[in-house]
Amino acid sequence: DPATAIERFRMARALPAAKPELRRYTSQKIIDLLLGPLGDRGRAMVELRMLIDQYPASREAEAARAALRSLKAES
């Protein structure tokens, strides 16, 4: 169930002991669910922006920038 999965990924991301790698991974999974089965592009764009802001120098942020540009171009 995508809705349950997204909530569990959010819970894992919010764990105080979660390392940055886990936070980036769970953010990517949340974005995948939002763009895929949940079909919530608006919320996906918010998650992409948060990922970019939190980890600006990461490869995940670079991919998030590209995805955000693509989503904005489609709008």
PDB file with SEQRES, HELIX, SHEET and CRYST1 records, atoms N, CA, C and O in Angstrom:
SEQRES   1 A   75  ASP PRO ALA THR ALA ILE GLU ARG PHE ARG MET ALA ARG          
SEQRES   2 A   75  ALA LEU PRO ALA ALA LYS PRO GLU LEU ARG ARG TYR THR          
SEQRES   3 A   75  SER GLN LYS ILE ILE ASP LEU LEU LEU GLY PRO LEU GLY          
SEQRES   4 A   75  ASP ARG GLY ARG ALA MET VAL GLU LEU ARG MET LEU ILE          
SEQRES   5 A   75  ASP GLN TYR PRO ALA SER ARG GLU ALA GLU ALA ALA ARG          
SEQRES   6 A   75  ALA ALA LEU ARG SER LEU LYS ALA GLU SER                      
HELIX    1 AA1 PRO A    2  ALA A   14  1                                  13    
HELIX    2 AA2 PRO A   20  LEU A   35  1                                  16    
HELIX    3 AA3 ARG A   41  GLN A   54  1                                  14    
HELIX    4 AA4 ARG A   59  GLU A   74  1                                  16    
CRYST1    1.000    1.000    1.000  90.00  90.00  90.00 P 1           1          
ATOM      1  N   ASP A   1       0.848  -1.180   0.000  1.00  0.00           N  
ATOM      2  CA  ASP A   1       0.000   0.000   0.000  1.00  0.00           C  
ATOM      3  C   ASP A   1       0.897   1.248   0.000  1.00  0.00           C  
ATOM      4  O   ASP A   1       1.635   1.470   0.960  1.00  0.00           O  
ATOM      5  N   PRO A   2       0.844   2.054  -1.052  1.00  0.00           N  
ATOM      6  CA  PRO A   2       1.708   3.238  -1.148  1.00  0.00           C  
ATOM      7  C   PRO A   2       1.526   4.243  -0.012  1.00  0.00           C  
ATOM      8  O   PRO A   2       2.499   4.838   0.452  1.00  0.00           O  
ATOM      9  N   ALA A   3       0.295   4.432   0.435  1.00  0.00           N  
ATOM     10  CA  ALA A   3       0.063   5.404   1.510  1.00  0.00           C  
ATOM     11  C   ALA A   3       0.728   4.961   2.808  1.00  0.00           C  
ATOM     12  O   ALA A   3       1.300   5.781   3.526  1.00  0.00           O  
ATOM     13  N   THR A   4       0.655   3.668   3.111  1.00  0.00           N  
ATOM     14  CA  THR A   4       1.318   3.140   4.303  1.00  0.00           C  
ATOM     15  C   THR A   4       2.830   3.220   4.154  1.00  0.00           C  
ATOM     16  O   THR A   4       3.541   3.579   5.093  1.00  0.00           O  
ATOM     17  N   ALA A   5       3.313   2.882   2.966  1.00  0.00           N  
ATOM     18  CA  ALA A   5       4.757   2.924   2.713  1.00  0.00           C  
ATOM     19  C   ALA A   5       5.306   4.329   2.901  1.00  0.00           C  
ATOM     20  O   ALA A   5       6.359   4.510   3.512  1.00  0.00           O  
ATOM     21  N   ILE A   6       4.603   5.317   2.382  1.00  0.00           N  
ATOM     22  CA  ILE A   6       5.099   6.692   2.496  1.00  0.00           C  
ATOM     23  C   ILE A   6       5.159   7.126   3.956  1.00  0.00           C  
ATOM     24  O   ILE A   6       6.090   7.826   4.355  1.00  0.00           O  
ATOM     25  N   GLU A   7       4.186   6.722   4.750  1.00  0.00           N  
ATOM     26  CA  GLU A   7       4.194   7.076   6.172  1.00  0.00           C  
ATOM     27  C   GLU A   7       5.357   6.392   6.890  1.00  0.00           C  
ATOM     28  O   GLU A   7       5.980   6.993   7.765  1.00  0.00           O  
ATOM     29  N   ARG A   8       5.650   5.164   6.536  1.00  0.00           N  
ATOM     30  CA  ARG A   8       6.778   4.462   7.175  1.00  0.00           C  
ATOM     31  C   ARG A   8       8.104   5.079   6.767  1.00  0.00           C  
ATOM     32  O   ARG A   8       9.011   5.193   7.591  1.00  0.00           O  
ATOM     33  N   PHE A   9       8.229   5.476   5.516  1.00  0.00           N  
ATOM     34  CA  PHE A   9       9.456   6.152   5.091  1.00  0.00           C  
ATOM     35  C   PHE A   9       9.612   7.480   5.831  1.00  0.00           C  
ATOM     36  O   PHE A   9      10.721   7.850   6.217  1.00  0.00           O  
ATOM     37  N   ARG A  10       8.514   8.192   6.027  1.00  0.00           N  
ATOM     38  CA  ARG A  10       8.585   9.456   6.772  1.00  0.00           C  
ATOM     39  C   ARG A  10       9.000   9.220   8.216  1.00  0.00           C  
ATOM     40  O   ARG A  10       9.783   9.988   8.776  1.00  0.00           O  
ATOM     41  N   MET A  11       8.477   8.156   8.821  1.00  0.00           N  
ATOM     42  CA  MET A  11       8.847   7.830  10.199  1.00  0.00           C  
ATOM     43  C   MET A  11      10.336   7.496  10.289  1.00  0.00           C  
ATOM     44  O   MET A  11      11.020   7.945  11.208  1.00  0.00           O  
ATOM     45  N   ALA A  12      10.835   6.711   9.338  1.00  0.00           N  
ATOM     46  CA  ALA A  12      12.256   6.347   9.336  1.00  0.00           C  
ATOM     47  C   ALA A  12      13.130   7.579   9.149  1.00  0.00           C  
ATOM     48  O   ALA A  12      14.167   7.718   9.798  1.00  0.00           O  
ATOM     49  N   ARG A  13      12.708   8.469   8.263  1.00  0.00           N  
ATOM     50  CA  ARG A  13      13.476   9.692   8.002  1.00  0.00           C  
ATOM     51  C   ARG A  13      13.537  10.582   9.239  1.00  0.00           C  
ATOM     52  O   ARG A  13      14.516  11.302   9.435  1.00  0.00           O  
ATOM     53  N   ALA A  14      12.511  10.539  10.069  1.00  0.00           N  
ATOM     54  CA  ALA A  14      12.431  11.401  11.247  1.00  0.00           C  
ATOM     55  C   ALA A  14      13.129  10.830  12.480  1.00  0.00           C  
ATOM     56  O   ALA A  14      13.214  11.505  13.507  1.00  0.00           O  
ATOM     57  N   LEU A  15      13.621   9.614  12.394  1.00  0.00           N  
ATOM     58  CA  LEU A  15      14.309   9.034  13.552  1.00  0.00           C  
ATOM     59  C   LEU A  15      15.511   9.888  13.933  1.00  0.00           C  
ATOM     60  O   LEU A  15      16.302  10.258  13.066  1.00  0.00           O  
ATOM     61  N   PRO A  16      15.660  10.206  15.208  1.00  0.00           N  
ATOM     62  CA  PRO A  16      16.786  11.036  15.633  1.00  0.00           C  
ATOM     63  C   PRO A  16      18.149  10.435  15.286  1.00  0.00           C  
ATOM     64  O   PRO A  16      19.099  11.171  15.019  1.00  0.00           O  
ATOM     65  N   ALA A  17      18.250   9.117  15.287  1.00  0.00           N  
ATOM     66  CA  ALA A  17      19.528   8.460  15.009  1.00  0.00           C  
ATOM     67  C   ALA A  17      19.760   8.195  13.518  1.00  0.00           C  
ATOM     68  O   ALA A  17      20.782   7.619  13.146  1.00  0.00           O  
ATOM     69  N   ALA A  18      18.830   8.606  12.673  1.00  0.00           N  
ATOM     70  CA  ALA A  18      18.957   8.348  11.234  1.00  0.00           C  
ATOM     71  C   ALA A  18      20.145   9.111  10.660  1.00  0.00           C  
ATOM     72  O   ALA A  18      20.293  10.313  10.876  1.00  0.00           O  
ATOM     73  N   LYS A  19      20.975   8.399   9.935  1.00  0.00           N  
ATOM     74  CA  LYS A  19      22.138   9.012   9.296  1.00  0.00           C  
ATOM     75  C   LYS A  19      21.693   9.731   8.026  1.00  0.00           C  
ATOM     76  O   LYS A  19      20.626   9.433   7.489  1.00  0.00           O  
ATOM     77  N   PRO A  20      22.493  10.666   7.545  1.00  0.00           N  
ATOM     78  CA  PRO A  20      22.134  11.397   6.327  1.00  0.00           C  
ATOM     79  C   PRO A  20      21.845  10.485   5.132  1.00  0.00           C  
ATOM     80  O   PRO A  20      20.971  10.786   4.319  1.00  0.00           O  
ATOM     81  N   GLU A  21      22.570   9.381   5.025  1.00  0.00           N  
ATOM     82  CA  GLU A  21      22.346   8.454   3.919  1.00  0.00           C  
ATOM     83  C   GLU A  21      20.931   7.888   3.964  1.00  0.00           C  
ATOM     84  O   GLU A  21      20.266   7.776   2.934  1.00  0.00           O  
ATOM     85  N   LEU A  22      20.476   7.533   5.166  1.00  0.00           N  
ATOM     86  CA  LEU A  22      19.118   7.010   5.324  1.00  0.00           C  
ATOM     87  C   LEU A  22      18.097   8.099   5.025  1.00  0.00           C  
ATOM     88  O   LEU A  22      17.082   7.830   4.384  1.00  0.00           O  
ATOM     89  N   ARG A  23      18.345   9.299   5.469  1.00  0.00           N  
ATOM     90  CA  ARG A  23      17.409  10.402   5.221  1.00  0.00           C  
ATOM     91  C   ARG A  23      17.293  10.693   3.723  1.00  0.00           C  
ATOM     92  O   ARG A  23      16.198  10.929   3.213  1.00  0.00           O  
ATOM     93  N   ARG A  24      18.426  10.676   3.027  1.00  0.00           N  
ATOM     94  CA  ARG A  24      18.382  10.903   1.569  1.00  0.00           C  
ATOM     95  C   ARG A  24      17.652   9.763   0.868  1.00  0.00           C  
ATOM     96  O   ARG A  24      16.848  10.001  -0.034  1.00  0.00           O  
ATOM     97  N   TYR A  25      17.926   8.530   1.277  1.00  0.00           N  
ATOM     98  CA  TYR A  25      17.283   7.362   0.676  1.00  0.00           C  
ATOM     99  C   TYR A  25      15.767   7.414   0.880  1.00  0.00           C  
ATOM    100  O   TYR A  25      15.000   7.223  -0.064  1.00  0.00           O  
ATOM    101  N   THR A  26      15.344   7.673   2.119  1.00  0.00           N  
ATOM    102  CA  THR A  26      13.913   7.692   2.387  1.00  0.00           C  
ATOM    103  C   THR A  26      13.236   8.850   1.659  1.00  0.00           C  
ATOM    104  O   THR A  26      12.095   8.718   1.216  1.00  0.00           O  
ATOM    105  N   SER A  27      13.917   9.966   1.534  1.00  0.00           N  
ATOM    106  CA  SER A  27      13.350  11.090   0.775  1.00  0.00           C  
ATOM    107  C   SER A  27      13.140  10.691  -0.680  1.00  0.00           C  
ATOM    108  O   SER A  27      12.117  11.027  -1.276  1.00  0.00           O  
ATOM    109  N   GLN A  28      14.100   9.978  -1.250  1.00  0.00           N  
ATOM    110  CA  GLN A  28      13.964   9.533  -2.637  1.00  0.00           C  
ATOM    111  C   GLN A  28      12.800   8.563  -2.792  1.00  0.00           C  
ATOM    112  O   GLN A  28      12.061   8.632  -3.774  1.00  0.00           O  
ATOM    113  N   LYS A  29      12.635   7.670  -1.841  1.00  0.00           N  
ATOM    114  CA  LYS A  29      11.527   6.706  -1.907  1.00  0.00           C  
ATOM    115  C   LYS A  29      10.182   7.430  -1.783  1.00  0.00           C  
ATOM    116  O   LYS A  29       9.220   7.081  -2.468  1.00  0.00           O  
ATOM    117  N   ILE A  30      10.120   8.424  -0.920  1.00  0.00           N  
ATOM    118  CA  ILE A  30       8.890   9.215  -0.779  1.00  0.00           C  
ATOM    119  C   ILE A  30       8.568   9.913  -2.101  1.00  0.00           C  
ATOM    120  O   ILE A  30       7.421   9.907  -2.546  1.00  0.00           O  
ATOM    121  N   ILE A  31       9.563  10.503  -2.714  1.00  0.00           N  
ATOM    122  CA  ILE A  31       9.371  11.184  -3.998  1.00  0.00           C  
ATOM    123  C   ILE A  31       8.896  10.188  -5.051  1.00  0.00           C  
ATOM    124  O   ILE A  31       7.982  10.487  -5.820  1.00  0.00           O  
ATOM    125  N   ASP A  32       9.509   9.009  -5.090  1.00  0.00           N  
ATOM    126  CA  ASP A  32       9.092   7.985  -6.052  1.00  0.00           C  
ATOM    127  C   ASP A  32       7.623   7.614  -5.870  1.00  0.00           C  
ATOM    128  O   ASP A  32       6.886   7.474  -6.847  1.00  0.00           O  
ATOM    129  N   LEU A  33       7.204   7.456  -4.624  1.00  0.00           N  
ATOM    130  CA  LEU A  33       5.803   7.111  -4.356  1.00  0.00           C  
ATOM    131  C   LEU A  33       4.868   8.251  -4.739  1.00  0.00           C  
ATOM    132  O   LEU A  33       3.789   8.019  -5.283  1.00  0.00           O  
ATOM    133  N   LEU A  34       5.279   9.474  -4.456  1.00  0.00           N  
ATOM    134  CA  LEU A  34       4.432  10.622  -4.788  1.00  0.00           C  
ATOM    135  C   LEU A  34       4.279  10.781  -6.301  1.00  0.00           C  
ATOM    136  O   LEU A  34       3.189  11.080  -6.788  1.00  0.00           O  
ATOM    137  N   LEU A  35       5.358  10.585  -7.034  1.00  0.00           N  
ATOM    138  CA  LEU A  35       5.300  10.724  -8.489  1.00  0.00           C  
ATOM    139  C   LEU A  35       4.665   9.510  -9.148  1.00  0.00           C  
ATOM    140  O   LEU A  35       4.081   9.623 -10.225  1.00  0.00           O  
ATOM    141  N   GLY A  36       4.775   8.358  -8.515  1.00  0.00           N  
ATOM    142  CA  GLY A  36       4.243   7.125  -9.079  1.00  0.00           C  
ATOM    143  C   GLY A  36       2.812   6.856  -8.656  1.00  0.00           C  
ATOM    144  O   GLY A  36       1.885   7.530  -9.104  1.00  0.00           O  
ATOM    145  N   PRO A  37       2.635   5.862  -7.784  1.00  0.00           N  
ATOM    146  CA  PRO A  37       1.285   5.422  -7.448  1.00  0.00           C  
ATOM    147  C   PRO A  37       0.393   6.465  -6.772  1.00  0.00           C  
ATOM    148  O   PRO A  37      -0.828   6.407  -6.919  1.00  0.00           O  
ATOM    149  N   LEU A  38       0.962   7.401  -6.047  1.00  0.00           N  
ATOM    150  CA  LEU A  38       0.132   8.395  -5.368  1.00  0.00           C  
ATOM    151  C   LEU A  38      -0.235   9.571  -6.268  1.00  0.00           C  
ATOM    152  O   LEU A  38      -1.219  10.266  -6.016  1.00  0.00           O  
ATOM    153  N   GLY A  39       0.550   9.794  -7.309  1.00  0.00           N  
ATOM    154  CA  GLY A  39       0.225  10.824  -8.291  1.00  0.00           C  
ATOM    155  C   GLY A  39       0.083  12.228  -7.730  1.00  0.00           C  
ATOM    156  O   GLY A  39      -0.792  12.981  -8.160  1.00  0.00           O  
ATOM    157  N   ASP A  40       0.920  12.586  -6.788  1.00  0.00           N  
ATOM    158  CA  ASP A  40       0.843  13.911  -6.166  1.00  0.00           C  
ATOM    159  C   ASP A  40       2.089  14.721  -6.539  1.00  0.00           C  
ATOM    160  O   ASP A  40       3.043  14.804  -5.765  1.00  0.00           O  
ATOM    161  N   ARG A  41       2.064  15.307  -7.721  1.00  0.00           N  
ATOM    162  CA  ARG A  41       3.210  16.059  -8.224  1.00  0.00           C  
ATOM    163  C   ARG A  41       3.544  17.265  -7.356  1.00  0.00           C  
ATOM    164  O   ARG A  41       4.717  17.582  -7.159  1.00  0.00           O  
ATOM    165  N   GLY A  42       2.534  17.930  -6.843  1.00  0.00           N  
ATOM    166  CA  GLY A  42       2.760  19.102  -5.997  1.00  0.00           C  
ATOM    167  C   GLY A  42       3.550  18.756  -4.754  1.00  0.00           C  
ATOM    168  O   GLY A  42       4.517  19.439  -4.415  1.00  0.00           O  
ATOM    169  N   ARG A  43       3.144  17.702  -4.077  1.00  0.00           N  
ATOM    170  CA  ARG A  43       3.856  17.283  -2.864  1.00  0.00           C  
ATOM    171  C   ARG A  43       5.244  16.754  -3.226  1.00  0.00           C  
ATOM    172  O   ARG A  43       6.198  16.945  -2.471  1.00  0.00           O  
ATOM    173  N   ALA A  44       5.359  16.090  -4.375  1.00  0.00           N  
ATOM    174  CA  ALA A  44       6.663  15.609  -4.824  1.00  0.00           C  
ATOM    175  C   ALA A  44       7.611  16.783  -5.039  1.00  0.00           C  
ATOM    176  O   ALA A  44       8.793  16.696  -4.706  1.00  0.00           O  
ATOM    177  N   MET A  45       7.105  17.869  -5.586  1.00  0.00           N  
ATOM    178  CA  MET A  45       7.941  19.055  -5.803  1.00  0.00           C  
ATOM    179  C   MET A  45       8.418  19.637  -4.477  1.00  0.00           C  
ATOM    180  O   MET A  45       9.555  20.096  -4.369  1.00  0.00           O  
ATOM    181  N   VAL A  46       7.560  19.619  -3.482  1.00  0.00           N  
ATOM    182  CA  VAL A  46       7.948  20.093  -2.145  1.00  0.00           C  
ATOM    183  C   VAL A  46       9.047  19.196  -1.576  1.00  0.00           C  
ATOM    184  O   VAL A  46      10.029  19.693  -1.023  1.00  0.00           O  
ATOM    185  N   GLU A  47       8.889  17.894  -1.708  1.00  0.00           N  
ATOM    186  CA  GLU A  47       9.903  16.948  -1.212  1.00  0.00           C  
ATOM    187  C   GLU A  47      11.227  17.119  -1.955  1.00  0.00           C  
ATOM    188  O   GLU A  47      12.294  17.049  -1.344  1.00  0.00           O  
ATOM    189  N   LEU A  48      11.166  17.340  -3.258  1.00  0.00           N  
ATOM    190  CA  LEU A  48      12.378  17.574  -4.035  1.00  0.00           C  
ATOM    191  C   LEU A  48      13.101  18.818  -3.532  1.00  0.00           C  
ATOM    192  O   LEU A  48      14.319  18.801  -3.360  1.00  0.00           O  
ATOM    193  N   ARG A  49      12.364  19.887  -3.298  1.00  0.00           N  
ATOM    194  CA  ARG A  49      12.953  21.132  -2.809  1.00  0.00           C  
ATOM    195  C   ARG A  49      13.583  20.921  -1.438  1.00  0.00           C  
ATOM    196  O   ARG A  49      14.669  21.435  -1.170  1.00  0.00           O  
ATOM    197  N   MET A  50      12.908  20.163  -0.561  1.00  0.00           N  
ATOM    198  CA  MET A  50      13.460  19.891   0.769  1.00  0.00           C  
ATOM    199  C   MET A  50      14.758  19.101   0.663  1.00  0.00           C  
ATOM    200  O   MET A  50      15.713  19.381   1.387  1.00  0.00           O  
ATOM    201  N   LEU A  51      14.802  18.125  -0.225  1.00  0.00           N  
ATOM    202  CA  LEU A  51      16.012  17.331  -0.417  1.00  0.00           C  
ATOM    203  C   LEU A  51      17.163  18.210  -0.893  1.00  0.00           C  
ATOM    204  O   LEU A  51      18.289  18.082  -0.413  1.00  0.00           O  
ATOM    205  N   ILE A  52      16.880  19.091  -1.829  1.00  0.00           N  
ATOM    206  CA  ILE A  52      17.894  20.020  -2.341  1.00  0.00           C  
ATOM    207  C   ILE A  52      18.397  20.938  -1.231  1.00  0.00           C  
ATOM    208  O   ILE A  52      19.601  21.150  -1.087  1.00  0.00           O  
ATOM    209  N   ASP A  53      17.473  21.476  -0.456  1.00  0.00           N  
ATOM    210  CA  ASP A  53      17.848  22.409   0.614  1.00  0.00           C  
ATOM    211  C   ASP A  53      18.658  21.738   1.727  1.00  0.00           C  
ATOM    212  O   ASP A  53      19.578  22.342   2.279  1.00  0.00           O  
ATOM    213  N   GLN A  54      18.314  20.491   2.051  1.00  0.00           N  
ATOM    214  CA  GLN A  54      18.982  19.804   3.156  1.00  0.00           C  
ATOM    215  C   GLN A  54      20.347  19.254   2.769  1.00  0.00           C  
ATOM    216  O   GLN A  54      21.255  19.207   3.599  1.00  0.00           O  
ATOM    217  N   TYR A  55      20.500  18.837   1.511  1.00  0.00           N  
ATOM    218  CA  TYR A  55      21.753  18.211   1.068  1.00  0.00           C  
ATOM    219  C   TYR A  55      22.190  18.801  -0.271  1.00  0.00           C  
ATOM    220  O   TYR A  55      22.269  18.076  -1.263  1.00  0.00           O  
ATOM    221  N   PRO A  56      22.474  20.100  -0.319  1.00  0.00           N  
ATOM    222  CA  PRO A  56      22.712  20.790  -1.588  1.00  0.00           C  
ATOM    223  C   PRO A  56      23.892  20.275  -2.404  1.00  0.00           C  
ATOM    224  O   PRO A  56      23.885  20.401  -3.628  1.00  0.00           O  
ATOM    225  N   ALA A  57      24.887  19.708  -1.770  1.00  0.00           N  
ATOM    226  CA  ALA A  57      26.077  19.261  -2.506  1.00  0.00           C  
ATOM    227  C   ALA A  57      26.045  17.774  -2.858  1.00  0.00           C  
ATOM    228  O   ALA A  57      27.021  17.252  -3.396  1.00  0.00           O  
ATOM    229  N   SER A  58      24.959  17.095  -2.567  1.00  0.00           N  
ATOM    230  CA  SER A  58      24.891  15.653  -2.799  1.00  0.00           C  
ATOM    231  C   SER A  58      24.480  15.329  -4.236  1.00  0.00           C  
ATOM    232  O   SER A  58      23.910  16.164  -4.938  1.00  0.00           O  
ATOM    233  N   ARG A  59      24.781  14.102  -4.654  1.00  0.00           N  
ATOM    234  CA  ARG A  59      24.345  13.664  -5.985  1.00  0.00           C  
ATOM    235  C   ARG A  59      22.827  13.544  -6.038  1.00  0.00           C  
ATOM    236  O   ARG A  59      22.223  13.722  -7.095  1.00  0.00           O  
ATOM    237  N   GLU A  60      22.209  13.240  -4.891  1.00  0.00           N  
ATOM    238  CA  GLU A  60      20.751  13.167  -4.835  1.00  0.00           C  
ATOM    239  C   GLU A  60      20.137  14.541  -5.091  1.00  0.00           C  
ATOM    240  O   GLU A  60      19.101  14.654  -5.745  1.00  0.00           O  
ATOM    241  N   ALA A  61      20.781  15.580  -4.573  1.00  0.00           N  
ATOM    242  CA  ALA A  61      20.282  16.939  -4.789  1.00  0.00           C  
ATOM    243  C   ALA A  61      20.387  17.320  -6.262  1.00  0.00           C  
ATOM    244  O   ALA A  61      19.502  17.983  -6.802  1.00  0.00           O  
ATOM    245  N   GLU A  62      21.460  16.905  -6.901  1.00  0.00           N  
ATOM    246  CA  GLU A  62      21.623  17.202  -8.333  1.00  0.00           C  
ATOM    247  C   GLU A  62      20.517  16.529  -9.142  1.00  0.00           C  
ATOM    248  O   GLU A  62      19.943  17.141 -10.042  1.00  0.00           O  
ATOM    249  N   ALA A  63      20.221  15.275  -8.822  1.00  0.00           N  
ATOM    250  CA  ALA A  63      19.128  14.569  -9.499  1.00  0.00           C  
ATOM    251  C   ALA A  63      17.785  15.223  -9.175  1.00  0.00           C  
ATOM    252  O   ALA A  63      16.908  15.304 -10.035  1.00  0.00           O  
ATOM    253  N   ALA A  64      17.629  15.683  -7.947  1.00  0.00           N  
ATOM    254  CA  ALA A  64      16.393  16.349  -7.541  1.00  0.00           C  
ATOM    255  C   ALA A  64      16.213  17.664  -8.295  1.00  0.00           C  
ATOM    256  O   ALA A  64      15.094  18.013  -8.671  1.00  0.00           O  
ATOM    257  N   ARG A  65      17.294  18.386  -8.516  1.00  0.00           N  
ATOM    258  CA  ARG A  65      17.215  19.634  -9.298  1.00  0.00           C  
ATOM    259  C   ARG A  65      16.719  19.354 -10.711  1.00  0.00           C  
ATOM    260  O   ARG A  65      15.860  20.063 -11.235  1.00  0.00           O  
ATOM    261  N   ALA A  66      17.277  18.303 -11.322  1.00  0.00           N  
ATOM    262  CA  ALA A  66      16.866  17.940 -12.678  1.00  0.00           C  
ATOM    263  C   ALA A  66      15.395  17.526 -12.710  1.00  0.00           C  
ATOM    264  O   ALA A  66      14.657  17.916 -13.615  1.00  0.00           O  
ATOM    265  N   ALA A  67      14.976  16.741 -11.728  1.00  0.00           N  
ATOM    266  CA  ALA A  67      13.580  16.307 -11.661  1.00  0.00           C  
ATOM    267  C   ALA A  67      12.646  17.489 -11.439  1.00  0.00           C  
ATOM    268  O   ALA A  67      11.567  17.550 -12.027  1.00  0.00           O  
ATOM    269  N   LEU A  68      13.056  18.419 -10.600  1.00  0.00           N  
ATOM    270  CA  LEU A  68      12.244  19.604 -10.327  1.00  0.00           C  
ATOM    271  C   LEU A  68      12.111  20.462 -11.580  1.00  0.00           C  
ATOM    272  O   LEU A  68      11.024  20.953 -11.884  1.00  0.00           O  
ATOM    273  N   ARG A  69      13.209  20.645 -12.307  1.00  0.00           N  
ATOM    274  CA  ARG A  69      13.152  21.404 -13.568  1.00  0.00           C  
ATOM    275  C   ARG A  69      12.192  20.728 -14.541  1.00  0.00           C  
ATOM    276  O   ARG A  69      11.394  21.400 -15.197  1.00  0.00           O  
ATOM    277  N   SER A  70      12.264  19.430 -14.635  1.00  0.00           N  
ATOM    278  CA  SER A  70      11.407  18.681 -15.549  1.00  0.00           C  
ATOM    279  C   SER A  70       9.929  18.817 -15.157  1.00  0.00           C  
ATOM    280  O   SER A  70       9.071  19.025 -16.016  1.00  0.00           O  
ATOM    281  N   LEU A  71       9.645  18.700 -13.882  1.00  0.00           N  
ATOM    282  CA  LEU A  71       8.259  18.838 -13.428  1.00  0.00           C  
ATOM    283  C   LEU A  71       7.723  20.245 -13.672  1.00  0.00           C  
ATOM    284  O   LEU A  71       6.566  20.416 -14.055  1.00  0.00           O  
ATOM    285  N   LYS A  72       8.556  21.238 -13.450  1.00  0.00           N  
ATOM    286  CA  LYS A  72       8.121  22.609 -13.687  1.00  0.00           C  
ATOM    287  C   LYS A  72       7.888  22.860 -15.170  1.00  0.00           C  
ATOM    288  O   LYS A  72       6.970  23.595 -15.535  1.00  0.00           O  
ATOM    289  N   ALA A  73       8.707  22.261 -16.029  1.00  0.00           N  
ATOM    290  CA  ALA A  73       8.554  22.421 -17.471  1.00  0.00           C  
ATOM    291  C   ALA A  73       7.270  21.780 -17.977  1.00  0.00           C  
ATOM    292  O   ALA A  73       6.685  22.243 -18.956  1.00  0.00           O  
ATOM    293  N   GLU A  74       6.830  20.710 -17.309  1.00  0.00           N  
ATOM    294  CA  GLU A  74       5.600  20.030 -17.697  1.00  0.00           C  
ATOM    295  C   GLU A  74       4.360  20.797 -17.275  1.00  0.00           C  
ATOM    296  O   GLU A  74       3.283  20.582 -17.831  1.00  0.00           O  
ATOM    297  N   SER A  75       4.492  21.676 -16.315  1.00  0.00           N  
ATOM    298  CA  SER A  75       3.320  22.402 -15.775  1.00  0.00           C  
ATOM    299  C   SER A  75       2.835  23.479 -16.718  1.00  0.00           C  
ATOM    300  O   SER A  75       1.866  24.175 -16.413  1.00  0.00           O  
TER     301      SER A  75                                                      
END                                                                             
